[in-house]
PDB file of C-alpha atoms in Angstrom:
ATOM      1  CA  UNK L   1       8.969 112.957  61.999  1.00 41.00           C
ATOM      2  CA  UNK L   2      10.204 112.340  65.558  1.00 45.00           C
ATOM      3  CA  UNK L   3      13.679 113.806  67.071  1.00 45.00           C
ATOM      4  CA  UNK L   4      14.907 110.064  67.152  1.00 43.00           C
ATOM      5  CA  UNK L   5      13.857 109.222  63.522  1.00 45.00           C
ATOM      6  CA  UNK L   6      15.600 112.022  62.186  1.00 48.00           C
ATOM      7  CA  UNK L   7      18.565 111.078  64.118  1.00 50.00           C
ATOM      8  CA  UNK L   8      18.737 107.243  62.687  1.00 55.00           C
ATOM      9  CA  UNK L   9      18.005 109.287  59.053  1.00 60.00           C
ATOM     10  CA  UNK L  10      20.391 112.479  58.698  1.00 70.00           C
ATOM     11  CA  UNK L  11      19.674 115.045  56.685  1.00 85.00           C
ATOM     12  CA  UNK L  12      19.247 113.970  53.232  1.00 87.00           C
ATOM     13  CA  UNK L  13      19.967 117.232  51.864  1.00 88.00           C
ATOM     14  CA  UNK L  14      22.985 117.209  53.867  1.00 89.00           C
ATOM     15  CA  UNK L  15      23.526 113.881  52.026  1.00 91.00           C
ATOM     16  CA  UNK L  16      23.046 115.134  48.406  1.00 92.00           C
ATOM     17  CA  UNK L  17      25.622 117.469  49.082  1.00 90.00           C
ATOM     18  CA  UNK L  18      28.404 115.470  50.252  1.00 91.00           C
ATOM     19  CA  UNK L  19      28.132 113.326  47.071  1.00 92.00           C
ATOM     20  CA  UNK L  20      28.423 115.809  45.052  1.00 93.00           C
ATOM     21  CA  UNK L  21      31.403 117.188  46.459  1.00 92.00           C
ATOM     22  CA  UNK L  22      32.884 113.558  46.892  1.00 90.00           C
ATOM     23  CA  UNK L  23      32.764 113.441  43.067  1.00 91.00           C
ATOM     24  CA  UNK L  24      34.705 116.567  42.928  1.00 90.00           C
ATOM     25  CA  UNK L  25      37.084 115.633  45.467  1.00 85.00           C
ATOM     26  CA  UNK L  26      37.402 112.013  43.351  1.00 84.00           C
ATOM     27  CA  UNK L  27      37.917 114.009  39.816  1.00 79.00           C
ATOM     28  CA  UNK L  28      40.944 115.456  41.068  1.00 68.00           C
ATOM     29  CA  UNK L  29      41.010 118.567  38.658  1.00 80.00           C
ATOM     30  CA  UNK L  30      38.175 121.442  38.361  1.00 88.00           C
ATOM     31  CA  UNK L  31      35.194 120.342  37.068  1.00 92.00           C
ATOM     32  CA  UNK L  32      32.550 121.922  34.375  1.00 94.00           C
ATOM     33  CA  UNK L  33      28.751 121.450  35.435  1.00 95.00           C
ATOM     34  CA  UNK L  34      27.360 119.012  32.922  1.00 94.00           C
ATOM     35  CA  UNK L  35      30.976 116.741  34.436  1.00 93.00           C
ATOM     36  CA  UNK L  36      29.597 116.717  37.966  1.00 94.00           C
ATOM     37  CA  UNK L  37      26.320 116.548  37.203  1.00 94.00           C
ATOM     38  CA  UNK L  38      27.231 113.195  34.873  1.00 94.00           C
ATOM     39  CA  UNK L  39      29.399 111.709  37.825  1.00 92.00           C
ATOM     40  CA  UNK L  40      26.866 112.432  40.103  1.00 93.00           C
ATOM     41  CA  UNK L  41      23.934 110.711  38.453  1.00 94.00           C
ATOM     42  CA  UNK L  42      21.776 113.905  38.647  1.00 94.00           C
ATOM     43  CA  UNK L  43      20.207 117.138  36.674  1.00 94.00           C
ATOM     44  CA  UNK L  44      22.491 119.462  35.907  1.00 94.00           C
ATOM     45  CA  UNK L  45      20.083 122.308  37.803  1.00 94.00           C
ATOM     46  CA  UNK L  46      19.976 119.889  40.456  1.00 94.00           C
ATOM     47  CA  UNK L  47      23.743 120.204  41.093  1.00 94.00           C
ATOM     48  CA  UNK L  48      23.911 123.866  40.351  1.00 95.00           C
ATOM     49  CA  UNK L  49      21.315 124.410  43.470  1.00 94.00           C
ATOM     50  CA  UNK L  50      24.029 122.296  46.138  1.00 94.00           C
ATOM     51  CA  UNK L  51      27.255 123.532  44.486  1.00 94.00           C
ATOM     52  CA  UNK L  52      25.682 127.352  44.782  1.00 94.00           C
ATOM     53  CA  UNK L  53      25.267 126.417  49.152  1.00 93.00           C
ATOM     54  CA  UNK L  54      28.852 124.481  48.555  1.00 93.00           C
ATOM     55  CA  UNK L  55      30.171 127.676  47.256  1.00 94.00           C
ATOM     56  CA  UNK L  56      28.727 129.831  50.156  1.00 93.00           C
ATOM     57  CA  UNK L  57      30.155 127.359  53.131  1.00 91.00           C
ATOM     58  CA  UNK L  58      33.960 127.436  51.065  1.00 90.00           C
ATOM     59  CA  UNK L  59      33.859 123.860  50.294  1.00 91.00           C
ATOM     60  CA  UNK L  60      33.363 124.904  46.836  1.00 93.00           C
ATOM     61  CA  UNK L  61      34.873 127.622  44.595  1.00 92.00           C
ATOM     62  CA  UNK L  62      33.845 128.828  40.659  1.00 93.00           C
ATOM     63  CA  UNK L  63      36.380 130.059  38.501  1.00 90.00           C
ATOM     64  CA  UNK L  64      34.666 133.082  36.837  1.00 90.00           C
ATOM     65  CA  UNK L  65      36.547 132.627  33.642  1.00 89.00           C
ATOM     66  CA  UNK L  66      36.209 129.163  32.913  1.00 91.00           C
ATOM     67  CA  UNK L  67      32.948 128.834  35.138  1.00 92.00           C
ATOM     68  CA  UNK L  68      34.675 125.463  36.256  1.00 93.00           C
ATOM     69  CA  UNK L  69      34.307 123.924  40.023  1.00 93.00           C
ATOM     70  CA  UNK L  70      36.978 123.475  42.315  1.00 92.00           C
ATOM     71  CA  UNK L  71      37.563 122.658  45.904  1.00 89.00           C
ATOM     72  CA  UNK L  72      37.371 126.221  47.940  1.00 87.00           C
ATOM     73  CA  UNK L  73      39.871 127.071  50.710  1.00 83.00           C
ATOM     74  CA  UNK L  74      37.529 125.743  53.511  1.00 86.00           C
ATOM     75  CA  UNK L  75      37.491 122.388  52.030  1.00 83.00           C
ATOM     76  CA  UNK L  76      41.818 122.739  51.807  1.00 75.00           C
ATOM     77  CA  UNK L  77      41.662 124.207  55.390  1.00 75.00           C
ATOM     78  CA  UNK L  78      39.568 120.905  56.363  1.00 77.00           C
ATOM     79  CA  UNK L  79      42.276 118.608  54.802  1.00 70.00           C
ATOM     80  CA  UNK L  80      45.385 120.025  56.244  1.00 64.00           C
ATOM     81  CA  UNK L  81      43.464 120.147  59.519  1.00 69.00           C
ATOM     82  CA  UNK L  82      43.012 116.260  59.639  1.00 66.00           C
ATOM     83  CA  UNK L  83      46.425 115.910  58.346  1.00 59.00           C
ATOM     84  CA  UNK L  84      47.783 117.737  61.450  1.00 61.00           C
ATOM     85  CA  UNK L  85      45.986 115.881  63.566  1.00 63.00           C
ATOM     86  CA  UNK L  86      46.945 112.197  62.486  1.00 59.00           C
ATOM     87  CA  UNK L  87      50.789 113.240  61.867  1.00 74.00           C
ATOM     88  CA  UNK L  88      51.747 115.293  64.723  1.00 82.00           C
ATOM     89  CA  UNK L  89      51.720 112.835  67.200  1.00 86.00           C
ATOM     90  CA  UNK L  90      52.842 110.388  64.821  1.00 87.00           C
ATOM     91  CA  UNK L  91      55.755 112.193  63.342  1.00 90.00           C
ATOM     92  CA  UNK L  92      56.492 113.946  67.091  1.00 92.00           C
ATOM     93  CA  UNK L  93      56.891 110.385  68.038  1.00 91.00           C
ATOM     94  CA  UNK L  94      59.481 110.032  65.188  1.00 93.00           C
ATOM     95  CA  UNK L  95      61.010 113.360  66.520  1.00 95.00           C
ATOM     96  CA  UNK L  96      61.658 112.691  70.110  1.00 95.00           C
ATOM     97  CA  UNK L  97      63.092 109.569  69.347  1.00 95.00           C
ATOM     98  CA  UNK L  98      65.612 110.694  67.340  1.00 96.00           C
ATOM     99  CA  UNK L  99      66.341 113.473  69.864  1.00 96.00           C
ATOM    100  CA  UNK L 100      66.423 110.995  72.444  1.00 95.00           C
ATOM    101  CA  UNK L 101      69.351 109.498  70.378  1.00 95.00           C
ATOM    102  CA  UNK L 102      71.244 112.434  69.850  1.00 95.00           C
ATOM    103  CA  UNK L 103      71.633 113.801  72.797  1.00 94.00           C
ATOM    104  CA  UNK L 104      71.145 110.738  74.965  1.00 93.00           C
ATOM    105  CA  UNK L 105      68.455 112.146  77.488  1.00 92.00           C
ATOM    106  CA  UNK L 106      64.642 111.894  78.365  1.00 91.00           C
ATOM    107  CA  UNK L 107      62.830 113.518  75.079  1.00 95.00           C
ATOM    108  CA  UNK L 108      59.077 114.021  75.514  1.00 94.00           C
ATOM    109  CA  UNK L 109      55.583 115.458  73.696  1.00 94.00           C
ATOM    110  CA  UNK L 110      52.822 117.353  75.540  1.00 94.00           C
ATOM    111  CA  UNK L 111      49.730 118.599  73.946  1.00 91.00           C
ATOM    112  CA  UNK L 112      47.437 120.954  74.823  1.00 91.00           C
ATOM    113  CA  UNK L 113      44.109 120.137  77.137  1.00 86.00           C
ATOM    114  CA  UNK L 114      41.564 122.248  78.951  1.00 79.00           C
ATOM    115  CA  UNK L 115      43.835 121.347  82.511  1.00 82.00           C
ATOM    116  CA  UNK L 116      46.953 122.562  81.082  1.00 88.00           C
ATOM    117  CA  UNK L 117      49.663 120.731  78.610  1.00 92.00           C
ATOM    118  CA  UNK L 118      49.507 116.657  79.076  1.00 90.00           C
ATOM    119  CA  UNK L 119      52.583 114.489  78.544  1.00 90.00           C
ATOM    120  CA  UNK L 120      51.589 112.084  75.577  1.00 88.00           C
ATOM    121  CA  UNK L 121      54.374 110.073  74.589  1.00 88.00           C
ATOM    122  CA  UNK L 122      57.825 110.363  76.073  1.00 88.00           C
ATOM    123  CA  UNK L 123      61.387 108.059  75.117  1.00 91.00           C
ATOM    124  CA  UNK L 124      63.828 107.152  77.475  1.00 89.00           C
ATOM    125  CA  UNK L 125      67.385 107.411  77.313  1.00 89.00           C
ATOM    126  CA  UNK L 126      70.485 104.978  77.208  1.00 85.00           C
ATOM    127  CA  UNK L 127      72.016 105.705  81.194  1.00 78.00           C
ATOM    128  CA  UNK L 128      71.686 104.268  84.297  1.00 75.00           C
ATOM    129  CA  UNK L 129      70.198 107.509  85.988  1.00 69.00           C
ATOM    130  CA  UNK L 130      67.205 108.522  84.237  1.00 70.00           C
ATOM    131  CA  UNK L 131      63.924 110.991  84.830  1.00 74.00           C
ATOM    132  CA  UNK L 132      60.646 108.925  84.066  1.00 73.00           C
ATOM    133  CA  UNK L 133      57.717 110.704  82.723  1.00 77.00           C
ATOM    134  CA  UNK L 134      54.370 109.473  83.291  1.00 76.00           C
ATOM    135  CA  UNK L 135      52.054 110.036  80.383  1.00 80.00           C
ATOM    136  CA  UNK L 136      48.678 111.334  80.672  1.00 81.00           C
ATOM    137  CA  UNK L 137      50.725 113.623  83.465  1.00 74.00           C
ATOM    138  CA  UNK L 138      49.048 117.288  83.328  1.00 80.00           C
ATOM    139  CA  UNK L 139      51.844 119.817  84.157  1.00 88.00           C
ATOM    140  CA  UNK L 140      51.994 123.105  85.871  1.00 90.00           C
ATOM    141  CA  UNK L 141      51.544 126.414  83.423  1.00 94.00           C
ATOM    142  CA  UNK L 142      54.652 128.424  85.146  1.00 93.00           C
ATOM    143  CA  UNK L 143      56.716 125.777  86.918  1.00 91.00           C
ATOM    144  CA  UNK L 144      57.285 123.275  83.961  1.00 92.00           C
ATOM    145  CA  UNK L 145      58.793 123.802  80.737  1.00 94.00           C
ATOM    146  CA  UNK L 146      56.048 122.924  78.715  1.00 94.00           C
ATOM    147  CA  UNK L 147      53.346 124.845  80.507  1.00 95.00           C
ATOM    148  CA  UNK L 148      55.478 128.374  80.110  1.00 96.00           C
ATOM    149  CA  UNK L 149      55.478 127.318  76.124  1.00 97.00           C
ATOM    150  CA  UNK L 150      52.138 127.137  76.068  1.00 97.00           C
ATOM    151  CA  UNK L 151      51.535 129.972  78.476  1.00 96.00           C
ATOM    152  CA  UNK L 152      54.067 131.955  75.646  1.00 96.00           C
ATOM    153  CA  UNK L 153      52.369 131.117  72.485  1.00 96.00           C
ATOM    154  CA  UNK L 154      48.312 130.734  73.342  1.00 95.00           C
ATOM    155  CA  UNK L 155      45.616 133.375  73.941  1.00 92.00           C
ATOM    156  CA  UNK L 156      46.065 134.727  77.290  1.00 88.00           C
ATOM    157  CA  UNK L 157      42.092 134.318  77.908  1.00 89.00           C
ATOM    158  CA  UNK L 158      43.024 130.452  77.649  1.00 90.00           C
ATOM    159  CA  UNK L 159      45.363 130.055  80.248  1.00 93.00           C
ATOM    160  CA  UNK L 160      44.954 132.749  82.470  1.00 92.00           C
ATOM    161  CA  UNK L 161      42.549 130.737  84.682  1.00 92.00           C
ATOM    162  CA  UNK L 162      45.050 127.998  85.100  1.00 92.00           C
ATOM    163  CA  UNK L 163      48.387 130.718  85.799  1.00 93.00           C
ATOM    164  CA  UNK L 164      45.803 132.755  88.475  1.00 92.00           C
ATOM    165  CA  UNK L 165      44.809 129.587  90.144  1.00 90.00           C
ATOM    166  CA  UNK L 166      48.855 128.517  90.344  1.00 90.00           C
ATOM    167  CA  UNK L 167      49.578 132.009  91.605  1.00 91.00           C
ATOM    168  CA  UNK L 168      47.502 131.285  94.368  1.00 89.00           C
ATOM    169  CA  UNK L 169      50.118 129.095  95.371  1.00 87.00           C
ATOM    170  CA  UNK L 170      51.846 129.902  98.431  1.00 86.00           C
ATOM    171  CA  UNK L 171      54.295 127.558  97.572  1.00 82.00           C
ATOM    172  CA  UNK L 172      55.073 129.272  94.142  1.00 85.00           C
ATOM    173  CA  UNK L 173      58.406 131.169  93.817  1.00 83.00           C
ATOM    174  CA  UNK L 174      58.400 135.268  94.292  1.00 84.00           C
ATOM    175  CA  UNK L 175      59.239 135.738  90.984  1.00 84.00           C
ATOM    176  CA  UNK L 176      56.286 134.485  89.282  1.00 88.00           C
ATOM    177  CA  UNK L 177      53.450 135.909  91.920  1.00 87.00           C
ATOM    178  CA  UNK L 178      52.576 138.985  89.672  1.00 91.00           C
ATOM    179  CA  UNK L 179      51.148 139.705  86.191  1.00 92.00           C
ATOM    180  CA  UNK L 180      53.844 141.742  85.304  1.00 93.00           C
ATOM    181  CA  UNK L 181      56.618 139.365  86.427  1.00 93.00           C
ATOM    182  CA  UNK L 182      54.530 136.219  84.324  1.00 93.00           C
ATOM    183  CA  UNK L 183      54.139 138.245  81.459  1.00 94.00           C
ATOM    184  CA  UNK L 184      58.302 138.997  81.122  1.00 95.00           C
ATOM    185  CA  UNK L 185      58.894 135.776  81.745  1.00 94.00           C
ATOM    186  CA  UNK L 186      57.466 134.545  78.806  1.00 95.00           C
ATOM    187  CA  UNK L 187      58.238 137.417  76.876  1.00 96.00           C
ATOM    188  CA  UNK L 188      62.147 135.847  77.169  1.00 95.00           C
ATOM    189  CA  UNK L 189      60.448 132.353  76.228  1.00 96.00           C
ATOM    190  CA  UNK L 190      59.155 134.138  73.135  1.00 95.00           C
ATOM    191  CA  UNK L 191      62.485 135.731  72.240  1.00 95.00           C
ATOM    192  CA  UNK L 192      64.337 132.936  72.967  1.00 95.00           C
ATOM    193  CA  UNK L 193      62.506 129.991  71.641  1.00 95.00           C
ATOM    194  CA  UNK L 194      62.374 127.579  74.244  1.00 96.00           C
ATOM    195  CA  UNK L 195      61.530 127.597  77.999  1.00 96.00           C
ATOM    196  CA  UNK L 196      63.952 126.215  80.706  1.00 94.00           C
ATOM    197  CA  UNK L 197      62.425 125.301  84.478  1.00 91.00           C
ATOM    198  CA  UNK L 198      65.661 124.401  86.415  1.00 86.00           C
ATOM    199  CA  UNK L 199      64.943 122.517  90.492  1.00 72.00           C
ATOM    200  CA  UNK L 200      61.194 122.556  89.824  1.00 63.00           C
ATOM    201  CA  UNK L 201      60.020 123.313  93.129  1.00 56.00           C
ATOM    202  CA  UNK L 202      56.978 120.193  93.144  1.00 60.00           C
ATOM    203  CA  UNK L 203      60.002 117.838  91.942  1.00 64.00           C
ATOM    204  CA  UNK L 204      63.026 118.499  93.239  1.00 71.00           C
ATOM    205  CA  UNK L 205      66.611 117.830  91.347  1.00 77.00           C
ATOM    206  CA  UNK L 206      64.449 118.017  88.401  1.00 83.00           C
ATOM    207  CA  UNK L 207      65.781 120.001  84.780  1.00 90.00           C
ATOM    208  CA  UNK L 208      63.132 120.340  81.859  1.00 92.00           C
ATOM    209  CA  UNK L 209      63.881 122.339  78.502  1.00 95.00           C
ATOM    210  CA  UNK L 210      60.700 122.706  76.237  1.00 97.00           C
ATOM    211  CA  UNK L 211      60.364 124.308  72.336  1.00 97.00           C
ATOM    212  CA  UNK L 212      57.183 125.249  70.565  1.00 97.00           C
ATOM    213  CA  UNK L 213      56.271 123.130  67.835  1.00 96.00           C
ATOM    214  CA  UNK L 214      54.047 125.083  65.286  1.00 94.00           C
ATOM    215  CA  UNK L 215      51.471 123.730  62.638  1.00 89.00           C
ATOM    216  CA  UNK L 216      50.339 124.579  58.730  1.00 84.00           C
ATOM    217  CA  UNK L 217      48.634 127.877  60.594  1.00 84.00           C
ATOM    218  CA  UNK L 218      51.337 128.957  62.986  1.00 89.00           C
ATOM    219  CA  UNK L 219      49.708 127.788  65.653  1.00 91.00           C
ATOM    220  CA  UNK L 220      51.162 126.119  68.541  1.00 94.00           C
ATOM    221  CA  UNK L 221      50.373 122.528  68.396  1.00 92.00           C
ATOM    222  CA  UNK L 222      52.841 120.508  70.709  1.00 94.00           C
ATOM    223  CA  UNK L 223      55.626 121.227  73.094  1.00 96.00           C
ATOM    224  CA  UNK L 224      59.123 118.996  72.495  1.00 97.00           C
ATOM    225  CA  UNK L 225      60.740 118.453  75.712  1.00 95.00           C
ATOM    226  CA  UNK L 226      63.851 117.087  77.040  1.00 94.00           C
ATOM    227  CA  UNK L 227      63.915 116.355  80.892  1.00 91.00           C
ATOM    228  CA  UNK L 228      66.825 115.431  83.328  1.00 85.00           C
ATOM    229  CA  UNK L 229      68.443 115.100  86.474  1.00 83.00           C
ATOM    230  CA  UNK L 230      69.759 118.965  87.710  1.00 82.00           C
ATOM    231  CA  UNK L 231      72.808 119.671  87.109  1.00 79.00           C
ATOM    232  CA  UNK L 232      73.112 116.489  84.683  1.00 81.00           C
ATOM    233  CA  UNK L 233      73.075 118.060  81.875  1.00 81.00           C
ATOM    234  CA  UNK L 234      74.011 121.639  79.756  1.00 84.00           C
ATOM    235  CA  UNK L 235      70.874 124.080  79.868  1.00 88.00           C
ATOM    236  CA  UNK L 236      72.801 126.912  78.442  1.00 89.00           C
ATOM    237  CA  UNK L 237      71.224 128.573  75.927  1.00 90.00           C
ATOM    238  CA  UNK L 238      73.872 128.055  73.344  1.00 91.00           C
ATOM    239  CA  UNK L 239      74.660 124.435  74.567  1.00 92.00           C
ATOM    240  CA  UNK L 240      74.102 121.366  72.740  1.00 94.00           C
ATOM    241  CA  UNK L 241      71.063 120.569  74.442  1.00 94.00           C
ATOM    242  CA  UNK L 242      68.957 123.254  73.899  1.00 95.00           C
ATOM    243  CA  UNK L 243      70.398 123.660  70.363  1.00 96.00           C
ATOM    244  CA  UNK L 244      69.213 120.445  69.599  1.00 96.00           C
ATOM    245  CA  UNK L 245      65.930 120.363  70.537  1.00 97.00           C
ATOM    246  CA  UNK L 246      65.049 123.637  68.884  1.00 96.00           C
ATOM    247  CA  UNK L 247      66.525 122.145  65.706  1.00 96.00           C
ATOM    248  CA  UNK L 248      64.160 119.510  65.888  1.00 96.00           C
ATOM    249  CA  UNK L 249      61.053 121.454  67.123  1.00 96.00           C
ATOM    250  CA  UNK L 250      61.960 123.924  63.783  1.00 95.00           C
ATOM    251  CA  UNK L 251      62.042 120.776  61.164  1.00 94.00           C
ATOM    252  CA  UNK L 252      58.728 119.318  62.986  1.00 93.00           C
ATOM    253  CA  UNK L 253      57.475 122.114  62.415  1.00 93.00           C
ATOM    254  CA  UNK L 254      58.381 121.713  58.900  1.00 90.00           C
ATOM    255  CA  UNK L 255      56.872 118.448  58.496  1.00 87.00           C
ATOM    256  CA  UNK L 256      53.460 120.174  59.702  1.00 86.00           C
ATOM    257  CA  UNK L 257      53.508 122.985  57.237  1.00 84.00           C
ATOM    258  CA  UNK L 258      54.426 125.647  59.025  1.00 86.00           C
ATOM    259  CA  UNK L 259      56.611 128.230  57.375  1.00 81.00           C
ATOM    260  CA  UNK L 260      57.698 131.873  58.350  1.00 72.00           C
ATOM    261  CA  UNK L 261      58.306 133.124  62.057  1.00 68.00           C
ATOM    262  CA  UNK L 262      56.900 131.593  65.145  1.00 63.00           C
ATOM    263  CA  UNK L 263      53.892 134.196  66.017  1.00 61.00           C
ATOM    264  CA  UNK L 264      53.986 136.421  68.821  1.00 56.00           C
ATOM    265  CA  UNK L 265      52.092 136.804  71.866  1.00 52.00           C
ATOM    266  CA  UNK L 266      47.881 136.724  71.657  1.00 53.00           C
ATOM    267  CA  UNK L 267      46.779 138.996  74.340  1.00 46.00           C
TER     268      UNK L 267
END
């Protein structure tokens, strides 16, 4: 059989399989043998030989008292994994609006990409002098809010090559030329919870405050921001602002599952 014939035809085993887990999946409860087998339409030893592969990939889990079949923790990991994915933005969207409202300023999302954290949805706020963000915008790792977040709360191996090619800057300020200066400053980002970028030297007159949003895992999924005008608003640490928006980056949070501390550094 040709490469492009067993492309139009899949893998039939492959097939087999995923039927007889979509029957368990469908029944809802744990499952005996001859049950699956019945639902399935197939011998009992017939099943028996997919669920023992089903068991070894964790889609697929025998209780060794009952001998029943149940879903296995990869196939639960798999599930709250999609769900992430299609609520985050969906219920981020939800978030910034309603930070938007509260505290009457720019409120924005950025998600992760391999160039660095991209704005994906942003809301704009009721006053006549305003910040626009553009989405699709890819921001700097240690000059914008978002990027220190990200820089704070991902494997260092994933964003060193984007802070050493920033460093290389000349334009970047003194206090972020070094390793050891980069590392402390997101150290405070870590103890403090958000990240604050105040007269952002490609944008001048430009404020941005940024919180980690963490999913089902504890990893860092998006970054809530609130941008404004310098000066325009309170960036205190114990100010309304920033109070605010790590309220609501703690109940999206929530809403994705995650429970417990945020994690600390991966170095």
């Amino acid at each position: 059989m040709s490469d492009e014939s067993d492309g139009k035809h899949g893998v039939q085993s492959l097939e087999i399989g995923m039927d007889i887990f979509r029957v368990m999946v469908n029944g809802q409860r744990s499952m005996a043998l001859k049950d699956i087998a019945a639902a399935a339409g197939m011998p009992a030893s017939k099943v028996h030989r997919y669920l023992v592969s089903l068991i070894r990939s964790g889609l697929v889990e025998q209780d060794p008292h009952t001998s029943r079949y149940d879903l296995g923790s990869f196939a639960l990991n798999v599930g709250l994994v999609s769900i992430d994915r299609l609520d985050r933005i969906r219920l981020g969207l939800a978030a910034i609006a309603a930070l938007r409202d509260e505290i009457n300023e720019t409120t924005a999302l950025a998600v992760w990409s391999e160039h660095g954290p991209v704005i994906v949805r942003w809301e704009r706020p009721r006053r006549p002098i305003t910040v626009n963000v553009v989405t699709g915008t890819a921001l700097e790792m240690l000059t914008s809010a978002s990027g220190r977040v990200f820089a704070a709360y991902l494997a260092e191996e994933a964003v060193r090559p984007l802070i050493e090619r920033e460093m290389a800057n000349p334009e970047l300020p003194d206090d972020l030329r070094t390793w050891p200066k980069v590392r402390a400053m997101l150290d405070a980002v870590r103890r403090d919870g958000f990240a604050a970028v105040s007269g952002y030297y490609l944008v001048p007159g430009v404020e941005a405050l940024a919180a980690p949003v963490f999913n089902f895992k504890g990893e860092l999924t998006i970054a809530m921001l609130v941008v404004g005008v310098q000066g325009m608003f309170d960036m205190a640490a114990e100010g309304k602002v920033v109070r605010a928006l790590r309220t609501a980056a703690a109940d999206l949070s929530s809403r994705l599952g995650h429970t417990g501390q945020p994690p600390g550094p991966k170095m």
